[in-house]
């Protein structure tokens, strides 16, 4: 939720960047169903998605598609964070 991100940024006392991992409901459901012994049961997915607030354009956030491979997601996140760090001193 945006209110949580704002609370984190206030508590940090400095700019905070967020990486928002986005994926289709179907992909999320498949991945959750494939987990063994995970704390989040698949039945909670719809309620979690209903309360999700995607980052607004005024937030320091990068949205990445989880359909990409982990290596690509990490590379994109690191490149974005380095660019953010370089532009803010």
mmCIF file of C-alpha atoms in Angstrom:
data_model
loop_
_atom_site.group_PDB
_atom_site.id
_atom_site.type_symbol
_atom_site.label_atom_id
_atom_site.label_comp_id
_atom_site.label_asym_id
_atom_site.label_seq_id
_atom_site.Cartn_x
_atom_site.Cartn_y
_atom_site.Cartn_z
ATOM 1 C CA UNK A 1 0.000 0.000 0.000
ATOM 2 C CA UNK A 2 1.106 3.529 -0.661
ATOM 3 C CA UNK A 3 0.651 4.429 3.008
ATOM 4 C CA UNK A 4 3.196 1.741 3.935
ATOM 5 C CA UNK A 5 5.698 3.008 1.373
ATOM 6 C CA UNK A 6 5.271 6.563 2.686
ATOM 7 C CA UNK A 7 5.819 5.364 6.270
ATOM 8 C CA UNK A 8 9.002 3.551 5.241
ATOM 9 C CA UNK A 9 10.304 6.625 3.401
ATOM 10 C CA UNK A 10 9.532 8.902 6.383
ATOM 11 C CA UNK A 11 11.214 6.509 8.825
ATOM 12 C CA UNK A 12 14.291 6.254 6.601
ATOM 13 C CA UNK A 13 14.731 10.018 6.628
ATOM 14 C CA UNK A 14 16.141 9.932 3.115
ATOM 15 C CA UNK A 15 14.931 8.977 -0.349
ATOM 16 C CA UNK A 16 13.887 5.336 -0.611
ATOM 17 C CA UNK A 17 13.530 3.442 -3.867
ATOM 18 C CA UNK A 18 11.074 0.590 -4.256
ATOM 19 C CA UNK A 19 11.135 -2.348 -6.647
ATOM 20 C CA UNK A 20 7.582 -3.442 -7.441
ATOM 21 C CA UNK A 21 7.378 -6.945 -8.866
ATOM 22 C CA UNK A 22 4.258 -7.255 -10.990
ATOM 23 C CA UNK A 23 2.720 -10.346 -12.520
ATOM 24 C CA UNK A 24 -0.539 -11.703 -13.793
ATOM 25 C CA UNK A 25 -2.902 -13.356 -11.364
ATOM 26 C CA UNK A 26 -2.506 -16.618 -13.267
ATOM 27 C CA UNK A 27 1.293 -16.604 -12.992
ATOM 28 C CA UNK A 28 1.152 -15.699 -9.309
ATOM 29 C CA UNK A 29 -1.371 -18.479 -8.632
ATOM 30 C CA UNK A 30 0.819 -21.051 -10.431
ATOM 31 C CA UNK A 31 3.886 -20.039 -8.458
ATOM 32 C CA UNK A 32 2.064 -20.027 -5.123
ATOM 33 C CA UNK A 33 0.541 -23.455 -5.834
ATOM 34 C CA UNK A 34 4.013 -24.791 -6.626
ATOM 35 C CA UNK A 35 5.450 -23.788 -3.250
ATOM 36 C CA UNK A 36 5.707 -26.396 -0.538
ATOM 37 C CA UNK A 37 5.362 -25.346 3.092
ATOM 38 C CA UNK A 38 4.984 -21.637 2.283
ATOM 39 C CA UNK A 39 3.161 -19.449 4.808
ATOM 40 C CA UNK A 40 0.763 -17.928 2.265
ATOM 41 C CA UNK A 41 -1.988 -20.267 1.106
ATOM 42 C CA UNK A 42 -3.248 -19.852 -2.477
ATOM 43 C CA UNK A 43 -6.684 -18.876 -1.118
ATOM 44 C CA UNK A 44 -5.274 -15.502 0.010
ATOM 45 C CA UNK A 45 -4.098 -14.425 -3.446
ATOM 46 C CA UNK A 46 -7.286 -12.626 -4.486
ATOM 47 C CA UNK A 47 -7.520 -10.651 -1.238
ATOM 48 C CA UNK A 48 -3.858 -9.724 -1.498
ATOM 49 C CA UNK A 49 -4.322 -8.481 -5.059
ATOM 50 C CA UNK A 50 -7.464 -6.569 -4.055
ATOM 51 C CA UNK A 51 -5.555 -4.571 -1.439
ATOM 52 C CA UNK A 52 -2.435 -4.040 -3.554
ATOM 53 C CA UNK A 53 -1.784 -0.432 -4.477
ATOM 54 C CA UNK A 54 0.635 -0.158 -7.375
ATOM 55 C CA UNK A 55 3.198 2.625 -7.073
ATOM 56 C CA UNK A 56 2.153 6.015 -8.443
ATOM 57 C CA UNK A 57 4.255 7.986 -10.896
ATOM 58 C CA UNK A 58 5.237 10.384 -8.101
ATOM 59 C CA UNK A 59 6.942 7.580 -6.150
ATOM 60 C CA UNK A 60 10.534 6.387 -6.523
ATOM 61 C CA UNK A 61 9.522 2.966 -7.773
ATOM 62 C CA UNK A 62 10.395 0.651 -10.606
ATOM 63 C CA UNK A 63 7.854 -1.925 -11.741
ATOM 64 C CA UNK A 64 9.287 -5.139 -13.159
ATOM 65 C CA UNK A 65 7.408 -8.037 -14.723
ATOM 66 C CA UNK A 66 7.914 -11.334 -12.903
ATOM 67 C CA UNK A 67 7.439 -13.191 -16.178
ATOM 68 C CA UNK A 68 11.067 -12.260 -16.908
ATOM 69 C CA UNK A 69 13.809 -14.509 -15.585
ATOM 70 C CA UNK A 70 15.332 -13.813 -12.173
ATOM 71 C CA UNK A 71 18.660 -12.777 -13.704
ATOM 72 C CA UNK A 72 16.995 -10.192 -15.945
ATOM 73 C CA UNK A 73 14.847 -8.868 -13.096
ATOM 74 C CA UNK A 74 17.893 -8.439 -10.864
ATOM 75 C CA UNK A 75 19.963 -6.856 -13.648
ATOM 76 C CA UNK A 76 17.204 -4.351 -14.427
ATOM 77 C CA UNK A 77 16.707 -3.524 -10.746
ATOM 78 C CA UNK A 78 20.429 -3.039 -10.130
ATOM 79 C CA UNK A 79 20.828 -0.849 -13.230
ATOM 80 C CA UNK A 80 17.871 1.308 -12.167
ATOM 81 C CA UNK A 81 19.131 1.634 -8.597
ATOM 82 C CA UNK A 82 22.618 2.585 -9.796
ATOM 83 C CA UNK A 83 21.114 5.222 -12.090
ATOM 84 C CA UNK A 84 18.992 6.565 -9.201
ATOM 85 C CA UNK A 85 22.027 6.637 -6.903
ATOM 86 C CA UNK A 86 24.161 8.435 -9.505
ATOM 87 C CA UNK A 87 21.501 11.060 -10.148
ATOM 88 C CA UNK A 88 21.046 11.800 -6.416
ATOM 89 C CA UNK A 89 24.650 12.134 -5.404
#
